[in-house]
Coordinates of C-alpha atoms in Angstrom, one line a residue:
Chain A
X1 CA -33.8 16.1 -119.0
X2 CA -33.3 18.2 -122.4
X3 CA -30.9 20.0 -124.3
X4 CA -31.2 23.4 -125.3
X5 CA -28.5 25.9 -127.5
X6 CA -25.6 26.9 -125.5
X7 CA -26.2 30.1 -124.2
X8 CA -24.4 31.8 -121.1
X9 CA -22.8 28.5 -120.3
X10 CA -21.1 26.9 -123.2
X11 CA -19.9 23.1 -122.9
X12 CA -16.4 22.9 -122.1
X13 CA -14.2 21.9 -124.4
X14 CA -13.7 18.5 -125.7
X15 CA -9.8 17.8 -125.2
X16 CA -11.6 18.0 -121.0
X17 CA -13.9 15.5 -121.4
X18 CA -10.9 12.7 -122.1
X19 CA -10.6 12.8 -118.4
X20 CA -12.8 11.2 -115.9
X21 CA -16.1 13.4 -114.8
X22 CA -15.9 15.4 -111.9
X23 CA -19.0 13.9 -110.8
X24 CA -20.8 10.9 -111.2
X25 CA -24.1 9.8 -109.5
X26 CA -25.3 6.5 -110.0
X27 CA -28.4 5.8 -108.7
X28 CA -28.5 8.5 -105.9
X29 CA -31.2 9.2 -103.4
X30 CA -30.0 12.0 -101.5
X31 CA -33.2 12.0 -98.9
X32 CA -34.6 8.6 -97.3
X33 CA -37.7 10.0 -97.5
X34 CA -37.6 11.0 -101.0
X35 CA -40.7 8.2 -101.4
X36 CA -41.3 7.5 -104.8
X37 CA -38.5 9.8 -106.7
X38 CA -36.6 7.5 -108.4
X39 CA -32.8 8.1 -107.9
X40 CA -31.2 10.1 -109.2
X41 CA -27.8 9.4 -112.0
X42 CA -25.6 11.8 -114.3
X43 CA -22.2 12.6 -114.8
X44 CA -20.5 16.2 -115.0
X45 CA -17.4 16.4 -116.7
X46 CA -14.3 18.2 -116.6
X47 CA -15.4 21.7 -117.6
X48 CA -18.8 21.2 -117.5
X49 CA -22.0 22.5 -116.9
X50 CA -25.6 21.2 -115.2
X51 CA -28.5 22.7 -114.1
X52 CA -30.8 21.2 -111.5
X53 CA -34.2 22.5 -111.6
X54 CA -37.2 21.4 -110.2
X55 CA -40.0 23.2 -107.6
X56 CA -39.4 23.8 -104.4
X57 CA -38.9 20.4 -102.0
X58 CA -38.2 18.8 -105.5
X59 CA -34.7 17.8 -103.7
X60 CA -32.7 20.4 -105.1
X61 CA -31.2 21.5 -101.9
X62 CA -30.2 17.7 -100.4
X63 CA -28.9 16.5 -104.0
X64 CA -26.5 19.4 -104.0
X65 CA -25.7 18.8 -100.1
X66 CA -24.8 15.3 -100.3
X67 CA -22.5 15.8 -103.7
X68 CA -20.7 18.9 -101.3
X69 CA -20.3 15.8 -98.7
X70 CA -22.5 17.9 -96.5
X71 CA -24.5 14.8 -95.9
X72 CA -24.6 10.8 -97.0
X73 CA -26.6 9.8 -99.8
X74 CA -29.3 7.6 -98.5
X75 CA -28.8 5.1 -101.8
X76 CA -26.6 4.7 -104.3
X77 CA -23.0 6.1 -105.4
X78 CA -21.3 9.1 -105.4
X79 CA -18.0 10.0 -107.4
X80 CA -16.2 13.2 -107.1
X81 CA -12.7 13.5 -109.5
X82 CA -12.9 10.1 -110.3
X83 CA -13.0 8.7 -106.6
X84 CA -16.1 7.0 -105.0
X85 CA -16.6 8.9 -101.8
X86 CA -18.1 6.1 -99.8
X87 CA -14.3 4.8 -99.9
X88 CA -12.7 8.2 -98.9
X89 CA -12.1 8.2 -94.9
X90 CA -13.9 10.9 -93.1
X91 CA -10.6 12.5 -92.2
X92 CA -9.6 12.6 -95.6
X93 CA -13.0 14.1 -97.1
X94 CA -11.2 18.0 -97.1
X95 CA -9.0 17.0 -99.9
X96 CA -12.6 16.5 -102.0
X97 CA -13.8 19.8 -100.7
X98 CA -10.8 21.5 -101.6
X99 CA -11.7 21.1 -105.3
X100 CA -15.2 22.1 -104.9
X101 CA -16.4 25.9 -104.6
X102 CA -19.7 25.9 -102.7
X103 CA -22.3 28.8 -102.6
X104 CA -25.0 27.6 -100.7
X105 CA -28.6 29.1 -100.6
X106 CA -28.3 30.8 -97.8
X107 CA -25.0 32.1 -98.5
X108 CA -23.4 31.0 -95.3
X109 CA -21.0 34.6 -95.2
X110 CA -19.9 35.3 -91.9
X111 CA -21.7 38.6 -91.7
X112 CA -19.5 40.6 -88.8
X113 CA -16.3 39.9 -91.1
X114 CA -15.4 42.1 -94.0
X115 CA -16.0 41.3 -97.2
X116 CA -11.9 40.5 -97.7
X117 CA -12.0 38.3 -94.7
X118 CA -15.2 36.0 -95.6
X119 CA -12.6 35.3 -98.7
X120 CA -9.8 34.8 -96.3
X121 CA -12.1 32.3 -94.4
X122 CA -12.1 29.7 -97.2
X123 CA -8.5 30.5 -98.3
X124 CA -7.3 29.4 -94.6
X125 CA -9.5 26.7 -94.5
X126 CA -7.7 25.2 -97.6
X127 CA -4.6 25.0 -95.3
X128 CA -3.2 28.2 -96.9
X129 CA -0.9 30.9 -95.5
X130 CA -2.2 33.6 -93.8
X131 CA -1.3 36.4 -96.5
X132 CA -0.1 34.2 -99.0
X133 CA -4.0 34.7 -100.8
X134 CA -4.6 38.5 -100.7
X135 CA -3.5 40.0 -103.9
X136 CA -6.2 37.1 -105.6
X137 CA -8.5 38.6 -102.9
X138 CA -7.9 42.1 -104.3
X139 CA -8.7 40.5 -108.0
X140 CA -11.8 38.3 -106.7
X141 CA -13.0 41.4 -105.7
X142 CA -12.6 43.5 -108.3
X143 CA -13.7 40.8 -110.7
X144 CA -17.3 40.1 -109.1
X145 CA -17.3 44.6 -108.3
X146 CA -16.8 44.6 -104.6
X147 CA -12.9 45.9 -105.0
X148 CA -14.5 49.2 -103.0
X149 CA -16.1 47.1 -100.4
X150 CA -13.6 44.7 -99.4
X151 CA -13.2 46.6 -95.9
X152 CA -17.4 46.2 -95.6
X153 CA -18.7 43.6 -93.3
X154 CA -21.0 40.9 -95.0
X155 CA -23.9 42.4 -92.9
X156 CA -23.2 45.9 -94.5
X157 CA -23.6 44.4 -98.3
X158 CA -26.9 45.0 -100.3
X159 CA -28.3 41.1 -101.7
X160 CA -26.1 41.1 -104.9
X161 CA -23.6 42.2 -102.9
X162 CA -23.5 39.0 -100.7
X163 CA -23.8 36.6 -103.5
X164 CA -21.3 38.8 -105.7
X165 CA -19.3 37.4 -102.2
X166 CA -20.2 34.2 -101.9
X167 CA -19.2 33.3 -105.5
X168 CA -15.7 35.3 -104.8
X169 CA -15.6 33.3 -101.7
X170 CA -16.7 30.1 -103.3
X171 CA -13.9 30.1 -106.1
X172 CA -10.8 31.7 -104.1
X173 CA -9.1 27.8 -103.7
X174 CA -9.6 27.4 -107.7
X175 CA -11.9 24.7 -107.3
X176 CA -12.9 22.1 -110.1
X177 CA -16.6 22.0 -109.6
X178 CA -18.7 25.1 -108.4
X179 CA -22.2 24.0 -106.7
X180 CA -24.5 26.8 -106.4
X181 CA -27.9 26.6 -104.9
X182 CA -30.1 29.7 -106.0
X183 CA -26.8 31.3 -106.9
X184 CA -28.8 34.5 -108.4
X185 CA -31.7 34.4 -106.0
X186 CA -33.7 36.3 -107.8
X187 CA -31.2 39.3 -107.8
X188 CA -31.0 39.1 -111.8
X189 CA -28.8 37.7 -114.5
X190 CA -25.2 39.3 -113.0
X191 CA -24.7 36.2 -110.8
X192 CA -24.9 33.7 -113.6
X193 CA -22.6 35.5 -115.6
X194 CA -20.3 35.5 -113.8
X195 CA -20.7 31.9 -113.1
X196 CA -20.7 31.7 -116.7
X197 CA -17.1 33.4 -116.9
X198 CA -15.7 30.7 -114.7
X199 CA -17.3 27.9 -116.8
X200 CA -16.0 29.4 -119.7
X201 CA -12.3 29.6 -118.1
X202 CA -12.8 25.5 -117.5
X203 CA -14.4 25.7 -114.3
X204 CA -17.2 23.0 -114.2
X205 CA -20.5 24.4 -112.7
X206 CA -23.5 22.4 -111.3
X207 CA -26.3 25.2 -110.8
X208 CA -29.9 24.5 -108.8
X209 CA -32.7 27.1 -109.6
X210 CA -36.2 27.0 -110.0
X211 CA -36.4 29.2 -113.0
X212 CA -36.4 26.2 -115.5
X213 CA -36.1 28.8 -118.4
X214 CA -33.1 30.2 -117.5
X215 CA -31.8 26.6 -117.3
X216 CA -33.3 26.1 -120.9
X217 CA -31.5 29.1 -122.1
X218 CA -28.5 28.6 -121.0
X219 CA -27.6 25.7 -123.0
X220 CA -26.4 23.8 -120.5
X221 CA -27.3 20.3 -119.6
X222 CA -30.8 20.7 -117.4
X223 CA -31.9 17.8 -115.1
X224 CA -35.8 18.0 -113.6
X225 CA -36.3 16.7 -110.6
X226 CA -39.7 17.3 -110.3
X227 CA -39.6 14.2 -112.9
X228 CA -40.3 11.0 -111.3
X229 CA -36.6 9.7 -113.1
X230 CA -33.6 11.5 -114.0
X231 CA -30.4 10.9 -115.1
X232 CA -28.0 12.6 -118.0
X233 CA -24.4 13.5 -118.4
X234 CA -23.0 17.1 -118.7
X235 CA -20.3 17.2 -121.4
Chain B
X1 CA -8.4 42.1 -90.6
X2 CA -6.3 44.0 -92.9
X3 CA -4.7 42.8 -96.3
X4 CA -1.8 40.8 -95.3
X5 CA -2.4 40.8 -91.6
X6 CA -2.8 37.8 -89.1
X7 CA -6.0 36.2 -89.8
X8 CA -5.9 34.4 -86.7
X9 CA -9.3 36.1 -85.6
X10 CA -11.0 34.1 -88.6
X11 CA -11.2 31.4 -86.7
X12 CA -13.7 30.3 -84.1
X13 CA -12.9 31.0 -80.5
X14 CA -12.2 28.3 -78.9
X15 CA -11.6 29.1 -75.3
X16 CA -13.4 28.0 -72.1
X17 CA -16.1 30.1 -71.4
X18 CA -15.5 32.7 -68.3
X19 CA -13.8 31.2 -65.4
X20 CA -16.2 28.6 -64.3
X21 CA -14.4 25.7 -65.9
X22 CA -10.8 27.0 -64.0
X23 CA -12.3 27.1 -60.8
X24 CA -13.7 24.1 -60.8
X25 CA -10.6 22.9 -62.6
X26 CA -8.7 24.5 -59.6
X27 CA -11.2 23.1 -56.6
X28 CA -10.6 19.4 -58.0
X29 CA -6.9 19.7 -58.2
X30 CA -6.6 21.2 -54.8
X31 CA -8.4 17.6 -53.5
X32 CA -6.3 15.5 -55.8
X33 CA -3.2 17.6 -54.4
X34 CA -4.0 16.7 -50.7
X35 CA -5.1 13.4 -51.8
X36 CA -1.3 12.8 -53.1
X37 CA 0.4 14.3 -50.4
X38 CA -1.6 12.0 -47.9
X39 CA -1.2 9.0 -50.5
X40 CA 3.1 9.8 -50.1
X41 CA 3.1 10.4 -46.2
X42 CA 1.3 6.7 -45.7
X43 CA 3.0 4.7 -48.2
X44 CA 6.2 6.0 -47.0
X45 CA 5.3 6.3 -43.0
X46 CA 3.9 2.9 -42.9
X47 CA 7.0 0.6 -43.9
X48 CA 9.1 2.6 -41.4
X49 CA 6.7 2.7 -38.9
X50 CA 6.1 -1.2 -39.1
X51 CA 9.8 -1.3 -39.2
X52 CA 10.0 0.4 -35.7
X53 CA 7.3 -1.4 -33.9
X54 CA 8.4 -4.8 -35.3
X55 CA 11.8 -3.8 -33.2
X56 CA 10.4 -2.8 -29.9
X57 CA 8.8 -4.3 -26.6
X58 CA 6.9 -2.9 -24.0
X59 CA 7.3 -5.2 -20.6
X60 CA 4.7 -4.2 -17.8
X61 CA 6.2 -5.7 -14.5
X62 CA 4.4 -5.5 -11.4
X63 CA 5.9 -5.6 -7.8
X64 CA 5.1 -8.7 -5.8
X65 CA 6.2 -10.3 -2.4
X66 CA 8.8 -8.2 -1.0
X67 CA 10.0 -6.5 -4.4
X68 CA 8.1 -3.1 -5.2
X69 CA 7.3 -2.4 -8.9
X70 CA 10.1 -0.6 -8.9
X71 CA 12.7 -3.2 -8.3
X72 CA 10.9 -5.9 -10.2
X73 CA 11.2 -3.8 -13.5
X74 CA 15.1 -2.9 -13.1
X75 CA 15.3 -6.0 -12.1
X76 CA 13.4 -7.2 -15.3
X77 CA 15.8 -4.4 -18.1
X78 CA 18.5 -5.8 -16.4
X79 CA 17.6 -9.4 -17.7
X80 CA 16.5 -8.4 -21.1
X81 CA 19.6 -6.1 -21.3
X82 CA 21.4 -9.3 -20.8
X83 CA 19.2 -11.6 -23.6
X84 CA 20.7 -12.5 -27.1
X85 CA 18.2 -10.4 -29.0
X86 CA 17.8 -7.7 -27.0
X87 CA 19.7 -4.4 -28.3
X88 CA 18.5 -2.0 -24.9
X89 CA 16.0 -2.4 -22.5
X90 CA 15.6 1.0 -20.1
X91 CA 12.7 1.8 -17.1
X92 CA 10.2 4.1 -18.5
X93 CA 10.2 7.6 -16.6
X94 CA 6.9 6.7 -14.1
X95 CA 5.1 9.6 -14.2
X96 CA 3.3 9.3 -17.4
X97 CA 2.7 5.6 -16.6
X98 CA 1.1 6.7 -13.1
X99 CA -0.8 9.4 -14.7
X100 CA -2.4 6.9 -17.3
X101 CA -2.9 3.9 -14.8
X102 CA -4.3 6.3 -12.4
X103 CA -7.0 7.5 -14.7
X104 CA -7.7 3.9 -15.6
X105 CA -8.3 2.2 -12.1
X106 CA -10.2 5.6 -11.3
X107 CA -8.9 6.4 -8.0
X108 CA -9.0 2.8 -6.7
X109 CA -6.8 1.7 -4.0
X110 CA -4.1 -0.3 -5.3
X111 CA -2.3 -2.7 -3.0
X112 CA 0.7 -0.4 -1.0
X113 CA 3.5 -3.2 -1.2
X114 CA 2.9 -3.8 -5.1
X115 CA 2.5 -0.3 -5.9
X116 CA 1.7 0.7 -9.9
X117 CA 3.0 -1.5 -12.8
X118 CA 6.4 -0.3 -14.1
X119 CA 7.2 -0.3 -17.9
X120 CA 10.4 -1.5 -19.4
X121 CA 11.2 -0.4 -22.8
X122 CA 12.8 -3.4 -25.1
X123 CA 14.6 -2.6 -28.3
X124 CA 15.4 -5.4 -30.4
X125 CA 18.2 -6.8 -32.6
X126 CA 17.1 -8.6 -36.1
X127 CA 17.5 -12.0 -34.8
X128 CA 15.3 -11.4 -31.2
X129 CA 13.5 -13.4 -29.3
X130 CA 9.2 -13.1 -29.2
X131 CA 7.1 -11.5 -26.7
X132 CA 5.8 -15.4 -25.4
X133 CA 9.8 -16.2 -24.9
X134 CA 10.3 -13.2 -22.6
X135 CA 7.5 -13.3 -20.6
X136 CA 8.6 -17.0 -20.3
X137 CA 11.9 -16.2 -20.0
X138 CA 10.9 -12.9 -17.2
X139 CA 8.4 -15.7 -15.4
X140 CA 10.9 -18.5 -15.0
X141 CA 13.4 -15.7 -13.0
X142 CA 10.0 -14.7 -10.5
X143 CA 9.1 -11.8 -12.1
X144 CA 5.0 -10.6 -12.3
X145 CA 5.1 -9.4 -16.0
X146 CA 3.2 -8.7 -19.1
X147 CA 4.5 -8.6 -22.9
X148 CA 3.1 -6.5 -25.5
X149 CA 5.1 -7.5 -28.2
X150 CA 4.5 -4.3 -31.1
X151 CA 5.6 -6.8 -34.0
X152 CA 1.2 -8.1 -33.6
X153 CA 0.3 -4.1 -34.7
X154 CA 2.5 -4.0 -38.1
X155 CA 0.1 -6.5 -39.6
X156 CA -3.0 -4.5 -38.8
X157 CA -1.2 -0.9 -39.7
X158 CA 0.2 -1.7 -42.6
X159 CA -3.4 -3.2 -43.7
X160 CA -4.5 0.5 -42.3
X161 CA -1.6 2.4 -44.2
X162 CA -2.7 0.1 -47.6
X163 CA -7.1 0.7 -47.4
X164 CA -6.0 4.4 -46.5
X165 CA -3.2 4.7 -49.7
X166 CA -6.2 3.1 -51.9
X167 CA -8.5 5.3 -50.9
X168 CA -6.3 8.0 -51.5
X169 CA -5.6 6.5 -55.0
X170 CA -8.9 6.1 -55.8
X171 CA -10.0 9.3 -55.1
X172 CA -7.1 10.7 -57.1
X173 CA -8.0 8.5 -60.3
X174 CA -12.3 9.5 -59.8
X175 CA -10.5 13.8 -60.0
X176 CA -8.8 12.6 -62.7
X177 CA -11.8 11.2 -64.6
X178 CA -13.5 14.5 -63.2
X179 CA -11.1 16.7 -65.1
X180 CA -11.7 14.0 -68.4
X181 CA -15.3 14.9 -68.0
X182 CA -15.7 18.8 -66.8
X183 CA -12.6 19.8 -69.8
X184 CA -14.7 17.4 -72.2
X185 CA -17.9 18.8 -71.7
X186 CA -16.8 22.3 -71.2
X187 CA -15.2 21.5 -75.1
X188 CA -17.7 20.3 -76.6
X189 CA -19.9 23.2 -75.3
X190 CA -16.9 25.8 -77.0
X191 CA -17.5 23.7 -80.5
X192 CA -21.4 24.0 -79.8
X193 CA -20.7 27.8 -79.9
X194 CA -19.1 27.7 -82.8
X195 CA -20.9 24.9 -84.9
X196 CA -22.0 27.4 -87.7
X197 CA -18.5 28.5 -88.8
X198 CA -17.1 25.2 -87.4
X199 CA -19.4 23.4 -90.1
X200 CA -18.8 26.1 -92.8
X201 CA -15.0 25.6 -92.7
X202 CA -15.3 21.8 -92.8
X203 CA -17.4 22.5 -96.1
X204 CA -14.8 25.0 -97.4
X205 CA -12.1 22.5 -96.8
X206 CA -10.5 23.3 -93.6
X207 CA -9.0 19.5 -92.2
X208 CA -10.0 18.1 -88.8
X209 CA -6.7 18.5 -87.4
X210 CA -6.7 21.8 -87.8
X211 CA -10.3 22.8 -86.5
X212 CA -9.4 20.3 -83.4
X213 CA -5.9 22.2 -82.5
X214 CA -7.4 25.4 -81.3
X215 CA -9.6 23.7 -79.0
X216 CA -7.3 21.0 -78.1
X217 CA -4.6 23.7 -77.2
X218 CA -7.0 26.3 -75.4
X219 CA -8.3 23.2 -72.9
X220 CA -5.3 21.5 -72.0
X221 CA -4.0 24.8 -70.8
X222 CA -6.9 25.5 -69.3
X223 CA -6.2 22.2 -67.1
X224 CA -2.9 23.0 -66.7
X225 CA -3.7 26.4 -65.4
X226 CA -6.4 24.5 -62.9
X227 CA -4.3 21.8 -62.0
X228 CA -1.0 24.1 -61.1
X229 CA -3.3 26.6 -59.2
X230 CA -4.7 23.5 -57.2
X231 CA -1.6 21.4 -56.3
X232 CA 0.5 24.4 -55.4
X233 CA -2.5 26.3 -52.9
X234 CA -2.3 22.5 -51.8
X235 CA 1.2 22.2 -51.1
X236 CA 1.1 25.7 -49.8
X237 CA -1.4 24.9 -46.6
X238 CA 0.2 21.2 -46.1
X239 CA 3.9 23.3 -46.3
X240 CA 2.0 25.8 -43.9
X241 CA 0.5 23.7 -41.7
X242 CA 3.7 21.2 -41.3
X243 CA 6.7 24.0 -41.3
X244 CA 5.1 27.1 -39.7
X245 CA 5.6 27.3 -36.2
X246 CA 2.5 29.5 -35.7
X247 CA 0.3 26.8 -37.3
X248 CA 2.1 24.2 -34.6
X249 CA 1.2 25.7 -31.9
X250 CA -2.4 26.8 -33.2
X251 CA -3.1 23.2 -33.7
X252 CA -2.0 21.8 -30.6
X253 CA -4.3 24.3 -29.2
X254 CA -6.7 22.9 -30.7
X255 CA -6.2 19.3 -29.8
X256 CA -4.7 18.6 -33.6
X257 CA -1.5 16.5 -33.2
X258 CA -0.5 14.0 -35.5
X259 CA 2.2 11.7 -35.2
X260 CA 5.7 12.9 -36.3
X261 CA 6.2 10.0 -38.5
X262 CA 2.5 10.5 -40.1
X263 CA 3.7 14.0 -40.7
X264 CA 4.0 15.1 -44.6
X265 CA 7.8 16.0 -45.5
X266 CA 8.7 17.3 -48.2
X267 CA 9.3 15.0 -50.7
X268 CA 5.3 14.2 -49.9
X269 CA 4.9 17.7 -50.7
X270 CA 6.8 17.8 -53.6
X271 CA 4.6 14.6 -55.0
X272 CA 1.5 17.0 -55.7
X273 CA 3.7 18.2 -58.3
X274 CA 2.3 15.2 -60.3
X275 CA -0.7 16.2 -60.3
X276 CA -0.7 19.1 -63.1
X277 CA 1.1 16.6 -65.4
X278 CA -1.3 14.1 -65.0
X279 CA -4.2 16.9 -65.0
X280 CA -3.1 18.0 -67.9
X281 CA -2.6 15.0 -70.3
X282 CA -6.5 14.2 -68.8
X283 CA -7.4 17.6 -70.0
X284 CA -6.3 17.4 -73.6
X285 CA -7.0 13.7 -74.2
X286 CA -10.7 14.6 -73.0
X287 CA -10.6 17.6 -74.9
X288 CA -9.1 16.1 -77.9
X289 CA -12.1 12.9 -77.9
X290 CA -15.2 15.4 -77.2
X291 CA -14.0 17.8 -80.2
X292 CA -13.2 15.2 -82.5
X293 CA -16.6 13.6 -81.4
X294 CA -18.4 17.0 -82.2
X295 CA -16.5 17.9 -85.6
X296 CA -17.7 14.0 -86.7
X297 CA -21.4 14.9 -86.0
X298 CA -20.6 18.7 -87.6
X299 CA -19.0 17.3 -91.0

């Protein structure tokens, strides 16, 4: 773990940190078969900012899947807003995932809707009305550039295009933590700024990528996993 | 979808695949109909018919001596007409009794002064006498008779009337666990279709409940839909084949003739009617534990 200047994501600011982290892992294996890694602990607080990095198969991927409750940890304890999520029922694990924004490596868009519609997706997943969501639609999509594509299926977009999307998509329910996993995928810096944006507005961000000197430049609190021990805490 | 339109269509479809699931849906509940008409007819035939037997008499008396057949069994009514007990006793019309004894001694020649048995019909009051005291009772007064007292065939139909009502039964509750397991399976394989948005909305948030309601909904109906088909193409032949004169007289042609009292009335008829309700609730419980089962393993 190491600290570089703040960069494209700033910390947040301090009057956030007062309240408990958004997420805490304390001694977390995500994989059973992560063999010798040793688990894996840091906190992100309110307004945050973390970078995983780390090569590929460093665990990257699973880390970020079990703290977006996509799958238990195989060791130790998870907290998301202040609750442990080993106590949360299953049936009551969507009021966690309401408050996180998820883009996930492979995106996950539904690629015969439009662009408007993959939006819609997680806004009705969140229990909301049908309707009730479009004008923020309207400003998602001008905000990451797609306001002239929101009629074009997912399919139809070029590769910026669909992560533009996905990070329109993942922050539609105003979440308090954004995972991204490869959010720029090699598509440039446009991604990560406007990550950036949203950290900068209070949104706390945990971001995976392999490019360890983006991470370092960035300011941000950087955890390698490639390391045989991590653990930190994101202001 | 269009700003501000119904975004219904975002989520997965969750509808029974083509019409396989209806039809078979619709081939059980046609069984389970029949099933319950035939389970009505014998639990409400068999009391009444017991009930009727339990009442009667049959008295074969036989001419002897000087006194034809004949003689000896109006002689024998008029005795049991007479006994405390005894609500009628009447002569059965002989020909049917000469045609059936005639087949049975095959042409035999029977003794020309006693001629063929005559029956006597007995009905009886509640408080009556049994078939050993009136062949006692026929003997003491010189009379060649034998008692077939029907009250010894309730016990053996109504044991008949229950295996045949628990069979019926059974097979009723095996169609029901076949609708549990042909709408469950036929669920689980519409949330297989669906798994990848099924598991992206349970990462963006979306509850179980609401991910299970589609499904739940599209199912049950599709049992309801089965079942109603079913029980009323069921009540429909058994109405048919009861009611319709043509259908009488095409199965007595055909040797088919049930007894009256076996025959399904209406209110038998009306009974398949339970089916769908009972199809349906199958349905969406099965439904409702194979998609919650699926979302589990999904989230």
């Amino acid at each position: 773990m190491s600290r570089k200047p703040v960069t494209a994501l700033p910390p947040s600011n301090s009057a956030a940190t007062r309240d408990p982290p958004v997420l805490r892992l304390q001694r977390v294996l995500a994989r059973p078969d992560a063999g010798a890694r040793a688990p894996m602990s840091f906190t992100v607080a309110v307004g945050g900012a973390c970078f995983l990095t780390g090569e590929a198969g460093s665990g990257k991927t699973a880390l970020l899947e079990t703290i977006a409750l996509a799958r238990p940890p195989a060791r130790g304890g998870l907290e998301l807003f202040g609750k442990d999520v080993a106590r949360v029922r299953p049936t009551n694990r969507y009021a966690v995932r309401r408050r996180l924004g998820v883009i996930f490596q492979d995106l996950r868009l539904i690629d015969e809707l439009s662009s408007h519609d993959n939006i819609a997706l997680a806004a009705r997943a969140a229990g909301r009305r049908a309707g009730s969501y479009d004008r923020e639609i309207g400003e998602l999509l001008a905000w990451v550039g797609l306001a002239r594509r929101a009629d074009t299926p997912a399919a139809d977009l070029d590769e910026e295009g669909r992560r533009r999307l996905a990070v329109a998509r993942a922050v539609i329910n105003r979440p308090d933590l954004v995972i991204a996993d490869e959010p720029s995928g090699g598509t440039g810096l446009a991604i990560l700024r406007l990550l950036s944006d949203l950290n900068q507005a209070g949104t706390a961000m945990l971001i995976a990528t392999r490019d360890a000197d983006l991470a370092m430049r960035s300011g941000a609190e950087v955890i390698d996993l490639s390391a045989t021990s991590a653990s930190g805490s994101a202001p | 979808m269009n700003a501000g339109g119904d975004a219904s269509d975002l989520l997965p479809a969750a509808r029974p695949r083509g019409p396989a699931l209806l039809l078979a849906l619709l081939a059980l509940s046609f069984v389970a109909a029949l099933a319950i008409i035939g389970l009505s007819a014998a639990l409400r035939s068999a009391p009444a018919w017991a009930a009727r037997l339990g009442g009667s008499v049959t008295v074969a008396a036989a001419g002897g001596g000087l006194e034809s057949s004949d003689a000896a069994a109006a002689r024998a009514a008029e005795i049991l007409t007479k006994t405390p007990g005894v609500s009628r006793a009447r002569v059965l019309d002989p020909a049917p009794t000469d045609a059936m004894i005639s087949g049975l001694v095959a042409g035999a020649d029977l003794p020309g002064e006693m001629g063929p048995p005559r029956l006597v019909a007995a009905t009886m009051a509640a408080a009556r006498p049994s078939g050993a005291d009136i062949a006692a009772l026929l003997t003491r007064q010189g009379l060649k008779v034998a008692v077939d007292d029907h009250r010894t065939w309730t016990g053996p139909l109504e044991r008949i009337a229950m295996v045949g009502a628990g069979g019926a039964a059974l097979l009723v509750l095996c169609l029901l666990g076949a609708v549990c397991g042909l709408t469950g399976v036929a669920a689980s394989a519409a949330v297989n279709r669906s798994a990848t948005r099924l598991r992206l909305l349970i990462h963006l948030g979306a509850t179980d409940a609401s991910l299970l309601r589609p499904f739940r909904n599209a199912f049950a109906i599709a049992a309801l839909w089965g079942a109603l088909l079913g029980a009323f193409a069921a009540a429909a032949l058994t109405g048919t084949l009861v009611w319709s004169p043509e259908a009488a007289i095409w199965l007595a042609a055909h040797g088919v003739e049930a007894p009256a009292m076996l025959t399904p009335d209406g209110l038998d008829v009306a009974a398949a009617l339970l089916w769908p309700p009972a199809a349906t609730l199958a349905g969406l419980w099965a439904a409702t534990a194979a998609v919650r089962g699926r979302l589990r393993a999904l989230s």
